[in-house]
Amino acid sequence: MKPFDPNKPCQYRNGEPARIVCTDRKGARPIISLRYYPDGTEKIFSHYESGQQFCENENSFDLINTPTKQERWVNVYRGRFGAEQCEDFYPTREEAFQNKASTCDYIATGKVEWEE
């Protein structure tokens, strides 16, 4: 898992939105976040640079970066002994298709999706 980055969109570990108001507080827990409540109030939480609220076990109100969906395109070829192999990832289907190798046994161009 990538280290927590307070400069990227984040949320609490339980999936609720978090609002970071400070990342340079003096002391052991320099990150201050606010959690919104339905009655219109906000509660203050402090966190270590890692995003953790406490130094030991994971907690529902640890900060994590909001997962972002990634998408790339890849060309699939028949490799040695009938196995399939993939080459470089491309940002668009069109770019992947334009860069398919003419010397290999091309099978298809496919989309790969993941969250980071």
mmCIF file of C-alpha atoms in Angstrom:
data_model
loop_
_atom_site.group_PDB
_atom_site.id
_atom_site.type_symbol
_atom_site.label_atom_id
_atom_site.label_comp_id
_atom_site.label_asym_id
_atom_site.label_seq_id
_atom_site.Cartn_x
_atom_site.Cartn_y
_atom_site.Cartn_z
ATOM 1 C CA MET A 1 0.000 0.000 0.000
ATOM 2 C CA LYS A 2 1.270 3.472 -0.864
ATOM 3 C CA PRO A 3 2.058 5.844 2.002
ATOM 4 C CA PHE A 4 -0.628 8.380 2.911
ATOM 5 C CA ASP A 5 -0.260 11.712 1.075
ATOM 6 C CA PRO A 6 -2.185 14.588 2.728
ATOM 7 C CA ASN A 7 -1.942 16.620 -0.501
ATOM 8 C CA LYS A 8 -4.123 14.144 -2.406
ATOM 9 C CA PRO A 9 -7.861 13.544 -1.922
ATOM 10 C CA CYS A 10 -8.490 11.560 1.232
ATOM 11 C CA GLN A 11 -11.163 10.016 3.383
ATOM 12 C CA TYR A 12 -11.440 8.171 6.670
ATOM 13 C CA ARG A 13 -10.743 4.455 6.608
ATOM 14 C CA ASN A 14 -14.473 3.800 7.125
ATOM 15 C CA GLY A 15 -15.215 5.562 3.800
ATOM 16 C CA GLU A 16 -16.546 8.838 5.204
ATOM 17 C CA PRO A 17 -15.228 12.085 3.719
ATOM 18 C CA ALA A 18 -12.487 13.893 5.638
ATOM 19 C CA ARG A 19 -11.544 17.551 5.462
ATOM 20 C CA ILE A 20 -7.891 18.256 6.217
ATOM 21 C CA VAL A 21 -7.429 21.708 7.706
ATOM 22 C CA CYS A 22 -3.788 21.522 8.784
ATOM 23 C CA THR A 23 -0.715 19.403 8.061
ATOM 24 C CA ASP A 24 1.882 21.343 10.054
ATOM 25 C CA ARG A 25 0.608 21.366 13.626
ATOM 26 C CA LYS A 26 3.421 21.255 16.188
ATOM 27 C CA GLY A 27 3.689 17.926 18.009
ATOM 28 C CA ALA A 28 3.478 14.215 17.329
ATOM 29 C CA ARG A 29 0.225 14.379 15.338
ATOM 30 C CA PRO A 30 0.622 17.236 12.854
ATOM 31 C CA ILE A 31 -2.421 16.536 10.654
ATOM 32 C CA ILE A 32 -5.788 17.939 11.726
ATOM 33 C CA SER A 33 -8.967 16.754 10.035
ATOM 34 C CA LEU A 34 -12.628 17.571 10.476
ATOM 35 C CA ARG A 35 -15.443 15.033 10.302
ATOM 36 C CA TYR A 36 -18.862 16.356 9.316
ATOM 37 C CA TYR A 37 -21.957 15.276 11.267
ATOM 38 C CA PRO A 38 -25.544 15.387 9.910
ATOM 39 C CA ASP A 39 -26.534 17.991 12.544
ATOM 40 C CA GLY A 40 -24.145 20.433 10.836
ATOM 41 C CA THR A 41 -21.317 20.196 13.342
ATOM 42 C CA GLU A 42 -17.768 18.981 12.803
ATOM 43 C CA LYS A 43 -15.486 17.025 15.126
ATOM 44 C CA ILE A 44 -11.714 17.533 15.218
ATOM 45 C CA PHE A 45 -9.338 14.582 14.781
ATOM 46 C CA SER A 46 -5.546 14.635 14.902
ATOM 47 C CA HIS A 47 -3.324 12.207 12.985
ATOM 48 C CA TYR A 48 0.276 11.135 12.632
ATOM 49 C CA GLU A 49 2.029 11.883 9.311
ATOM 50 C CA SER A 50 1.118 8.324 8.270
ATOM 51 C CA GLY A 51 -2.585 9.257 8.525
ATOM 52 C CA GLN A 52 -3.124 7.043 11.554
ATOM 53 C CA GLN A 53 -5.161 8.446 14.412
ATOM 54 C CA PHE A 54 -3.399 6.268 16.972
ATOM 55 C CA CYS A 55 0.067 4.714 16.729
ATOM 56 C CA GLU A 56 -1.026 1.116 17.222
ATOM 57 C CA ASN A 57 -3.869 -0.686 15.402
ATOM 58 C CA GLU A 58 -5.900 0.529 12.433
ATOM 59 C CA ASN A 59 -8.831 2.757 13.312
ATOM 60 C CA SER A 60 -12.033 3.768 11.473
ATOM 61 C CA PHE A 61 -10.876 7.385 11.535
ATOM 62 C CA ASP A 62 -7.374 6.876 10.155
ATOM 63 C CA LEU A 63 -6.846 8.938 7.017
ATOM 64 C CA ILE A 64 -6.337 7.130 3.727
ATOM 65 C CA ASN A 65 -6.081 8.470 0.207
ATOM 66 C CA THR A 66 -9.300 8.155 -1.738
ATOM 67 C CA PRO A 67 -8.918 5.300 -4.220
ATOM 68 C CA THR A 68 -8.748 6.527 -7.800
ATOM 69 C CA LYS A 69 -9.723 4.402 -10.772
ATOM 70 C CA GLN A 70 -6.924 3.808 -13.261
ATOM 71 C CA GLU A 71 -7.437 2.574 -16.817
ATOM 72 C CA ARG A 72 -4.917 1.498 -19.464
ATOM 73 C CA TRP A 73 -5.007 -0.494 -22.687
ATOM 74 C CA VAL A 74 -2.756 -3.409 -23.613
ATOM 75 C CA ASN A 75 -2.116 -5.547 -26.679
ATOM 76 C CA VAL A 76 -2.232 -9.307 -26.182
ATOM 77 C CA TYR A 77 -0.142 -11.650 -28.321
ATOM 78 C CA ARG A 78 0.276 -15.392 -28.585
ATOM 79 C CA GLY A 79 3.633 -16.139 -27.016
ATOM 80 C CA ARG A 80 5.874 -19.152 -26.986
ATOM 81 C CA PHE A 81 4.190 -22.514 -26.495
ATOM 82 C CA GLY A 82 0.730 -20.970 -27.012
ATOM 83 C CA ALA A 83 0.868 -18.848 -23.872
ATOM 84 C CA GLU A 84 -0.433 -15.274 -24.031
ATOM 85 C CA GLN A 85 1.796 -12.292 -23.403
ATOM 86 C CA CYS A 86 1.169 -8.577 -23.063
ATOM 87 C CA GLU A 87 3.365 -5.651 -23.899
ATOM 88 C CA ASP A 88 3.286 -1.970 -22.931
ATOM 89 C CA PHE A 89 0.282 -0.221 -21.431
ATOM 90 C CA TYR A 90 -1.274 2.672 -23.372
ATOM 91 C CA PRO A 91 -3.582 5.474 -22.214
ATOM 92 C CA THR A 92 -6.160 4.898 -24.989
ATOM 93 C CA ARG A 93 -7.429 1.976 -27.054
ATOM 94 C CA GLU A 94 -6.539 3.816 -30.232
ATOM 95 C CA GLU A 95 -2.918 4.323 -29.158
ATOM 96 C CA ALA A 96 -2.574 0.660 -28.159
ATOM 97 C CA PHE A 97 -4.014 -0.486 -31.483
ATOM 98 C CA GLN A 98 -1.719 1.854 -33.436
ATOM 99 C CA ASN A 99 1.319 0.434 -31.616
ATOM 100 C CA LYS A 100 0.565 -3.265 -31.972
ATOM 101 C CA ALA A 101 3.539 -5.248 -33.187
ATOM 102 C CA SER A 102 3.192 -6.452 -36.753
ATOM 103 C CA THR A 103 5.714 -9.265 -36.274
ATOM 104 C CA CYS A 104 3.842 -11.009 -33.436
ATOM 105 C CA ASP A 105 0.737 -13.149 -33.394
ATOM 106 C CA TYR A 106 -1.745 -10.446 -32.287
ATOM 107 C CA ILE A 107 -4.840 -11.670 -30.427
ATOM 108 C CA ALA A 108 -6.635 -8.578 -29.108
ATOM 109 C CA THR A 109 -6.421 -5.166 -27.462
ATOM 110 C CA GLY A 110 -7.934 -5.108 -23.981
ATOM 111 C CA LYS A 111 -8.687 -2.672 -21.191
ATOM 112 C CA VAL A 112 -7.125 -3.092 -17.750
ATOM 113 C CA GLU A 113 -8.697 -1.293 -14.769
ATOM 114 C CA TRP A 114 -7.571 -1.007 -11.165
ATOM 115 C CA GLU A 115 -7.781 1.302 -8.151
ATOM 116 C CA GLU A 116 -4.849 2.917 -6.385
#
